[in-house]
């Protein structure tokens, strides 16, 4: 049965976020899901492929604990096997020069965004304690950024 009152295709989206802003579309609604936040990773453009993958994994690993709202619901397959939840929204991944990372870092901090950093020193450490000490040893504006992640 067709809707006797269809919405014209050029109708603007609502001005206030609906349930889709939380990542959940209303039941039976095929409308695209839109988010009022972004998850972004910025990687230095001179990293090897393995470094890019490693840095990205480390950077996004802290977002779910710091900002639980970024995590969606658990997954399950048709046989009932459960899987861990993942981000509720896409992660945008970019690359840039060292100078671009420095500027983006300063901008993200000035905007009060949640920020994760991965510095060049972390490629030579082997554990979380030493990673934190390596970052703590350098002033923020002098960090040798290999990558950063922001949420907001």
mmCIF file with all atom_site columns, C-alpha atoms in Angstrom:
data_model
loop_
_atom_site.group_PDB
_atom_site.id
_atom_site.type_symbol
_atom_site.label_atom_id
_atom_site.label_alt_id
_atom_site.label_comp_id
_atom_site.label_asym_id
_atom_site.label_entity_id
_atom_site.label_seq_id
_atom_site.pdbx_PDB_ins_code
_atom_site.Cartn_x
_atom_site.Cartn_y
_atom_site.Cartn_z
_atom_site.occupancy
_atom_site.B_iso_or_equiv
_atom_site.pdbx_formal_charge
_atom_site.auth_seq_id
_atom_site.auth_comp_id
_atom_site.auth_asym_id
_atom_site.auth_atom_id
_atom_site.pdbx_PDB_model_num
ATOM 1   C CA . UNK A 1 1   ? 0.000  0.000   0.000  1.00 0.00 ? 1   UNK A CA 1
ATOM 2   C CA . UNK A 1 2   ? 1.413  3.400   -0.907 1.00 0.00 ? 2   UNK A CA 1
ATOM 3   C CA . UNK A 1 3   ? 1.425  6.368   1.433  1.00 0.00 ? 3   UNK A CA 1
ATOM 4   C CA . UNK A 1 4   ? -1.477 8.704   0.508  1.00 0.00 ? 4   UNK A CA 1
ATOM 5   C CA . UNK A 1 5   ? 0.590  11.659  1.774  1.00 0.00 ? 5   UNK A CA 1
ATOM 6   C CA . UNK A 1 6   ? 4.144  11.093  0.467  1.00 0.00 ? 6   UNK A CA 1
ATOM 7   C CA . UNK A 1 7   ? 6.860  13.524  1.445  1.00 0.00 ? 7   UNK A CA 1
ATOM 8   C CA . UNK A 1 8   ? 8.140  15.419  -1.597 1.00 0.00 ? 8   UNK A CA 1
ATOM 9   C CA . UNK A 1 9   ? 11.747 14.501  -2.444 1.00 0.00 ? 9   UNK A CA 1
ATOM 10  C CA . UNK A 1 10  ? 12.935 18.110  -2.076 1.00 0.00 ? 10  UNK A CA 1
ATOM 11  C CA . UNK A 1 11  ? 11.664 18.476  1.504  1.00 0.00 ? 11  UNK A CA 1
ATOM 12  C CA . UNK A 1 12  ? 14.528 19.725  3.711  1.00 0.00 ? 12  UNK A CA 1
ATOM 13  C CA . UNK A 1 13  ? 15.736 17.608  6.613  1.00 0.00 ? 13  UNK A CA 1
ATOM 14  C CA . UNK A 1 14  ? 14.395 18.487  10.057 1.00 0.00 ? 14  UNK A CA 1
ATOM 15  C CA . UNK A 1 15  ? 16.292 21.294  11.812 1.00 0.00 ? 15  UNK A CA 1
ATOM 16  C CA . UNK A 1 16  ? 16.589 19.343  15.054 1.00 0.00 ? 16  UNK A CA 1
ATOM 17  C CA . UNK A 1 17  ? 18.347 15.986  15.198 1.00 0.00 ? 17  UNK A CA 1
ATOM 18  C CA . UNK A 1 18  ? 16.047 13.011  15.451 1.00 0.00 ? 18  UNK A CA 1
ATOM 19  C CA . UNK A 1 19  ? 16.821 9.479   16.627 1.00 0.00 ? 19  UNK A CA 1
ATOM 20  C CA . UNK A 1 20  ? 19.258 9.114   13.746 1.00 0.00 ? 20  UNK A CA 1
ATOM 21  C CA . UNK A 1 21  ? 21.677 11.517  15.462 1.00 0.00 ? 21  UNK A CA 1
ATOM 22  C CA . UNK A 1 22  ? 22.243 8.819   18.081 1.00 0.00 ? 22  UNK A CA 1
ATOM 23  C CA . UNK A 1 23  ? 22.986 6.274   15.361 1.00 0.00 ? 23  UNK A CA 1
ATOM 24  C CA . UNK A 1 24  ? 19.637 4.519   15.667 1.00 0.00 ? 24  UNK A CA 1
ATOM 25  C CA . UNK A 1 25  ? 17.166 4.803   12.819 1.00 0.00 ? 25  UNK A CA 1
ATOM 26  C CA . UNK A 1 26  ? 13.483 4.417   13.652 1.00 0.00 ? 26  UNK A CA 1
ATOM 27  C CA . UNK A 1 27  ? 12.146 0.925   12.956 1.00 0.00 ? 27  UNK A CA 1
ATOM 28  C CA . UNK A 1 28  ? 11.210 0.515   9.306  1.00 0.00 ? 28  UNK A CA 1
ATOM 29  C CA . UNK A 1 29  ? 12.880 3.810   8.317  1.00 0.00 ? 29  UNK A CA 1
ATOM 30  C CA . UNK A 1 30  ? 15.270 3.490   5.386  1.00 0.00 ? 30  UNK A CA 1
ATOM 31  C CA . UNK A 1 31  ? 16.399 7.135   5.628  1.00 0.00 ? 31  UNK A CA 1
ATOM 32  C CA . UNK A 1 32  ? 20.165 7.633   5.786  1.00 0.00 ? 32  UNK A CA 1
ATOM 33  C CA . UNK A 1 33  ? 21.631 7.875   9.261  1.00 0.00 ? 33  UNK A CA 1
ATOM 34  C CA . UNK A 1 34  ? 23.296 11.222  9.982  1.00 0.00 ? 34  UNK A CA 1
ATOM 35  C CA . UNK A 1 35  ? 25.511 12.033  12.952 1.00 0.00 ? 35  UNK A CA 1
ATOM 36  C CA . UNK A 1 36  ? 26.028 15.305  14.767 1.00 0.00 ? 36  UNK A CA 1
ATOM 37  C CA . UNK A 1 37  ? 29.618 14.322  15.602 1.00 0.00 ? 37  UNK A CA 1
ATOM 38  C CA . UNK A 1 38  ? 32.650 13.060  13.700 1.00 0.00 ? 38  UNK A CA 1
ATOM 39  C CA . UNK A 1 39  ? 35.431 10.590  14.454 1.00 0.00 ? 39  UNK A CA 1
ATOM 40  C CA . UNK A 1 40  ? 38.546 11.552  12.508 1.00 0.00 ? 40  UNK A CA 1
ATOM 41  C CA . UNK A 1 41  ? 42.093 10.237  12.356 1.00 0.00 ? 41  UNK A CA 1
ATOM 42  C CA . UNK A 1 42  ? 44.911 12.292  10.856 1.00 0.00 ? 42  UNK A CA 1
ATOM 43  C CA . UNK A 1 43  ? 48.121 10.434  10.000 1.00 0.00 ? 43  UNK A CA 1
ATOM 44  C CA . UNK A 1 44  ? 51.498 11.868  9.046  1.00 0.00 ? 44  UNK A CA 1
ATOM 45  C CA . UNK A 1 45  ? 52.037 11.324  5.326  1.00 0.00 ? 45  UNK A CA 1
ATOM 46  C CA . UNK A 1 46  ? 55.532 9.804   5.628  1.00 0.00 ? 46  UNK A CA 1
ATOM 47  C CA . UNK A 1 47  ? 54.536 6.711   7.653  1.00 0.00 ? 47  UNK A CA 1
ATOM 48  C CA . UNK A 1 48  ? 55.021 3.187   6.322  1.00 0.00 ? 48  UNK A CA 1
ATOM 49  C CA . UNK A 1 49  ? 51.833 1.182   5.721  1.00 0.00 ? 49  UNK A CA 1
ATOM 50  C CA . UNK A 1 50  ? 52.309 -0.945  8.855  1.00 0.00 ? 50  UNK A CA 1
ATOM 51  C CA . UNK A 1 51  ? 52.824 2.237   10.888 1.00 0.00 ? 51  UNK A CA 1
ATOM 52  C CA . UNK A 1 52  ? 49.626 3.803   9.515  1.00 0.00 ? 52  UNK A CA 1
ATOM 53  C CA . UNK A 1 53  ? 47.618 0.741   10.501 1.00 0.00 ? 53  UNK A CA 1
ATOM 54  C CA . UNK A 1 54  ? 49.247 0.498   13.934 1.00 0.00 ? 54  UNK A CA 1
ATOM 55  C CA . UNK A 1 55  ? 48.843 4.205   14.693 1.00 0.00 ? 55  UNK A CA 1
ATOM 56  C CA . UNK A 1 56  ? 45.188 4.192   13.590 1.00 0.00 ? 56  UNK A CA 1
ATOM 57  C CA . UNK A 1 57  ? 44.392 1.192   15.799 1.00 0.00 ? 57  UNK A CA 1
ATOM 58  C CA . UNK A 1 58  ? 46.056 2.750   18.838 1.00 0.00 ? 58  UNK A CA 1
ATOM 59  C CA . UNK A 1 59  ? 44.498 6.162   18.316 1.00 0.00 ? 59  UNK A CA 1
ATOM 60  C CA . UNK A 1 60  ? 40.898 4.991   18.093 1.00 0.00 ? 60  UNK A CA 1
ATOM 61  C CA . UNK A 1 61  ? 41.264 2.448   20.910 1.00 0.00 ? 61  UNK A CA 1
ATOM 62  C CA . UNK A 1 62  ? 40.707 5.061   23.605 1.00 0.00 ? 62  UNK A CA 1
ATOM 63  C CA . UNK A 1 63  ? 37.644 6.751   22.174 1.00 0.00 ? 63  UNK A CA 1
ATOM 64  C CA . UNK A 1 64  ? 35.118 4.220   23.418 1.00 0.00 ? 64  UNK A CA 1
ATOM 65  C CA . UNK A 1 65  ? 36.297 4.424   27.013 1.00 0.00 ? 65  UNK A CA 1
ATOM 66  C CA . UNK A 1 66  ? 36.527 8.220   27.039 1.00 0.00 ? 66  UNK A CA 1
ATOM 67  C CA . UNK A 1 67  ? 33.327 8.767   25.039 1.00 0.00 ? 67  UNK A CA 1
ATOM 68  C CA . UNK A 1 68  ? 31.060 5.714   25.446 1.00 0.00 ? 68  UNK A CA 1
ATOM 69  C CA . UNK A 1 69  ? 28.369 7.305   23.273 1.00 0.00 ? 69  UNK A CA 1
ATOM 70  C CA . UNK A 1 70  ? 30.562 6.643   20.218 1.00 0.00 ? 70  UNK A CA 1
ATOM 71  C CA . UNK A 1 71  ? 30.111 2.875   20.635 1.00 0.00 ? 71  UNK A CA 1
ATOM 72  C CA . UNK A 1 72  ? 27.136 1.138   19.043 1.00 0.00 ? 72  UNK A CA 1
ATOM 73  C CA . UNK A 1 73  ? 25.298 -2.004  20.058 1.00 0.00 ? 73  UNK A CA 1
ATOM 74  C CA . UNK A 1 74  ? 26.830 -5.524  20.015 1.00 0.00 ? 74  UNK A CA 1
ATOM 75  C CA . UNK A 1 75  ? 26.608 -7.500  16.783 1.00 0.00 ? 75  UNK A CA 1
ATOM 76  C CA . UNK A 1 76  ? 25.226 -11.021 16.318 1.00 0.00 ? 76  UNK A CA 1
ATOM 77  C CA . UNK A 1 77  ? 25.084 -13.302 13.325 1.00 0.00 ? 77  UNK A CA 1
ATOM 78  C CA . UNK A 1 78  ? 22.043 -15.325 12.253 1.00 0.00 ? 78  UNK A CA 1
ATOM 79  C CA . UNK A 1 79  ? 23.283 -18.308 14.282 1.00 0.00 ? 79  UNK A CA 1
ATOM 80  C CA . UNK A 1 80  ? 23.263 -16.275 17.491 1.00 0.00 ? 80  UNK A CA 1
ATOM 81  C CA . UNK A 1 81  ? 27.026 -15.855 17.883 1.00 0.00 ? 81  UNK A CA 1
ATOM 82  C CA . UNK A 1 82  ? 27.674 -12.518 19.538 1.00 0.00 ? 82  UNK A CA 1
ATOM 83  C CA . UNK A 1 83  ? 30.385 -10.058 18.536 1.00 0.00 ? 83  UNK A CA 1
ATOM 84  C CA . UNK A 1 84  ? 31.809 -6.969  20.149 1.00 0.00 ? 84  UNK A CA 1
ATOM 85  C CA . UNK A 1 85  ? 30.214 -3.601  19.455 1.00 0.00 ? 85  UNK A CA 1
ATOM 86  C CA . UNK A 1 86  ? 32.044 -1.166  17.200 1.00 0.00 ? 86  UNK A CA 1
ATOM 87  C CA . UNK A 1 87  ? 31.841 2.541   16.550 1.00 0.00 ? 87  UNK A CA 1
ATOM 88  C CA . UNK A 1 88  ? 28.303 3.669   15.780 1.00 0.00 ? 88  UNK A CA 1
ATOM 89  C CA . UNK A 1 89  ? 29.531 5.900   12.966 1.00 0.00 ? 89  UNK A CA 1
ATOM 90  C CA . UNK A 1 90  ? 32.197 5.973   10.263 1.00 0.00 ? 90  UNK A CA 1
ATOM 91  C CA . UNK A 1 91  ? 35.783 6.900   11.052 1.00 0.00 ? 91  UNK A CA 1
ATOM 92  C CA . UNK A 1 92  ? 37.246 9.427   8.641  1.00 0.00 ? 92  UNK A CA 1
ATOM 93  C CA . UNK A 1 93  ? 40.966 8.864   7.990  1.00 0.00 ? 93  UNK A CA 1
ATOM 94  C CA . UNK A 1 94  ? 43.194 11.570  6.508  1.00 0.00 ? 94  UNK A CA 1
ATOM 95  C CA . UNK A 1 95  ? 46.889 12.162  6.006  1.00 0.00 ? 95  UNK A CA 1
ATOM 96  C CA . UNK A 1 96  ? 48.928 15.313  6.174  1.00 0.00 ? 96  UNK A CA 1
ATOM 97  C CA . UNK A 1 97  ? 52.347 16.784  6.725  1.00 0.00 ? 97  UNK A CA 1
ATOM 98  C CA . UNK A 1 98  ? 53.947 17.142  10.134 1.00 0.00 ? 98  UNK A CA 1
ATOM 99  C CA . UNK A 1 99  ? 52.968 20.825  10.042 1.00 0.00 ? 99  UNK A CA 1
ATOM 100 C CA . UNK A 1 100 ? 49.352 19.921  9.272  1.00 0.00 ? 100 UNK A CA 1
ATOM 101 C CA . UNK A 1 101 ? 49.251 17.572  12.268 1.00 0.00 ? 101 UNK A CA 1
ATOM 102 C CA . UNK A 1 102 ? 50.719 20.254  14.551 1.00 0.00 ? 102 UNK A CA 1
ATOM 103 C CA . UNK A 1 103 ? 48.112 22.790  13.405 1.00 0.00 ? 103 UNK A CA 1
ATOM 104 C CA . UNK A 1 104 ? 45.248 20.265  13.692 1.00 0.00 ? 104 UNK A CA 1
ATOM 105 C CA . UNK A 1 105 ? 46.406 19.309  17.195 1.00 0.00 ? 105 UNK A CA 1
ATOM 106 C CA . UNK A 1 106 ? 46.366 22.934  18.342 1.00 0.00 ? 106 UNK A CA 1
ATOM 107 C CA . UNK A 1 107 ? 42.976 23.548  16.728 1.00 0.00 ? 107 UNK A CA 1
ATOM 108 C CA . UNK A 1 108 ? 41.386 20.438  18.263 1.00 0.00 ? 108 UNK A CA 1
ATOM 109 C CA . UNK A 1 109 ? 42.648 21.368  21.728 1.00 0.00 ? 109 UNK A CA 1
ATOM 110 C CA . UNK A 1 110 ? 41.446 24.958  21.358 1.00 0.00 ? 110 UNK A CA 1
ATOM 111 C CA . UNK A 1 111 ? 37.968 23.627  20.474 1.00 0.00 ? 111 UNK A CA 1
ATOM 112 C CA . UNK A 1 112 ? 37.848 21.326  23.478 1.00 0.00 ? 112 UNK A CA 1
ATOM 113 C CA . UNK A 1 113 ? 37.572 18.157  21.396 1.00 0.00 ? 113 UNK A CA 1
ATOM 114 C CA . UNK A 1 114 ? 38.509 14.722  22.746 1.00 0.00 ? 114 UNK A CA 1
ATOM 115 C CA . UNK A 1 115 ? 42.007 14.092  21.308 1.00 0.00 ? 115 UNK A CA 1
ATOM 116 C CA . UNK A 1 116 ? 44.265 11.036  21.184 1.00 0.00 ? 116 UNK A CA 1
ATOM 117 C CA . UNK A 1 117 ? 47.903 11.390  20.121 1.00 0.00 ? 117 UNK A CA 1
ATOM 118 C CA . UNK A 1 118 ? 50.533 8.985   18.845 1.00 0.00 ? 118 UNK A CA 1
ATOM 119 C CA . UNK A 1 119 ? 54.075 10.339  18.720 1.00 0.00 ? 119 UNK A CA 1
ATOM 120 C CA . UNK A 1 120 ? 57.104 9.077   16.858 1.00 0.00 ? 120 UNK A CA 1
ATOM 121 C CA . UNK A 1 121 ? 58.647 8.012   20.183 1.00 0.00 ? 121 UNK A CA 1
ATOM 122 C CA . UNK A 1 122 ? 55.930 5.394   20.637 1.00 0.00 ? 122 UNK A CA 1
ATOM 123 C CA . UNK A 1 123 ? 57.347 3.299   17.796 1.00 0.00 ? 123 UNK A CA 1
ATOM 124 C CA . UNK A 1 124 ? 60.270 2.427   20.113 1.00 0.00 ? 124 UNK A CA 1
ATOM 125 C CA . UNK A 1 125 ? 58.319 1.665   23.299 1.00 0.00 ? 125 UNK A CA 1
ATOM 126 C CA . UNK A 1 126 ? 56.696 -1.635  24.089 1.00 0.00 ? 126 UNK A CA 1
ATOM 127 C CA . UNK A 1 127 ? 53.972 -0.943  26.611 1.00 0.00 ? 127 UNK A CA 1
ATOM 128 C CA . UNK A 1 128 ? 51.367 1.540   27.776 1.00 0.00 ? 128 UNK A CA 1
ATOM 129 C CA . UNK A 1 129 ? 53.392 2.785   30.774 1.00 0.00 ? 129 UNK A CA 1
ATOM 130 C CA . UNK A 1 130 ? 56.360 3.698   28.574 1.00 0.00 ? 130 UNK A CA 1
ATOM 131 C CA . UNK A 1 131 ? 54.047 5.205   25.941 1.00 0.00 ? 131 UNK A CA 1
ATOM 132 C CA . UNK A 1 132 ? 52.501 7.553   28.508 1.00 0.00 ? 132 UNK A CA 1
ATOM 133 C CA . UNK A 1 133 ? 55.944 8.485   29.875 1.00 0.00 ? 133 UNK A CA 1
ATOM 134 C CA . UNK A 1 134 ? 57.208 9.292   26.359 1.00 0.00 ? 134 UNK A CA 1
ATOM 135 C CA . UNK A 1 135 ? 54.286 11.654  25.725 1.00 0.00 ? 135 UNK A CA 1
ATOM 136 C CA . UNK A 1 136 ? 54.515 13.189  29.210 1.00 0.00 ? 136 UNK A CA 1
ATOM 137 C CA . UNK A 1 137 ? 58.224 14.007  28.661 1.00 0.00 ? 137 UNK A CA 1
ATOM 138 C CA . UNK A 1 138 ? 57.498 16.486  25.825 1.00 0.00 ? 138 UNK A CA 1
ATOM 139 C CA . UNK A 1 139 ? 55.524 19.760  25.910 1.00 0.00 ? 139 UNK A CA 1
ATOM 140 C CA . UNK A 1 140 ? 52.316 19.548  23.864 1.00 0.00 ? 140 UNK A CA 1
ATOM 141 C CA . UNK A 1 141 ? 53.421 22.051  21.245 1.00 0.00 ? 141 UNK A CA 1
ATOM 142 C CA . UNK A 1 142 ? 56.654 20.104  20.682 1.00 0.00 ? 142 UNK A CA 1
ATOM 143 C CA . UNK A 1 143 ? 55.197 16.599  20.268 1.00 0.00 ? 143 UNK A CA 1
ATOM 144 C CA . UNK A 1 144 ? 56.536 14.691  17.254 1.00 0.00 ? 144 UNK A CA 1
ATOM 145 C CA . UNK A 1 145 ? 53.042 13.717  16.101 1.00 0.00 ? 145 UNK A CA 1
ATOM 146 C CA . UNK A 1 146 ? 52.727 10.603  13.933 1.00 0.00 ? 146 UNK A CA 1
ATOM 147 C CA . UNK A 1 147 ? 48.952 10.759  14.205 1.00 0.00 ? 147 UNK A CA 1
ATOM 148 C CA . UNK A 1 148 ? 45.993 12.068  16.126 1.00 0.00 ? 148 UNK A CA 1
ATOM 149 C CA . UNK A 1 149 ? 42.347 11.194  16.505 1.00 0.00 ? 149 UNK A CA 1
ATOM 150 C CA . UNK A 1 150 ? 39.539 13.572  17.386 1.00 0.00 ? 150 UNK A CA 1
ATOM 151 C CA . UNK A 1 151 ? 35.922 13.145  18.361 1.00 0.00 ? 151 UNK A CA 1
ATOM 152 C CA . UNK A 1 152 ? 33.352 15.857  18.592 1.00 0.00 ? 152 UNK A CA 1
#
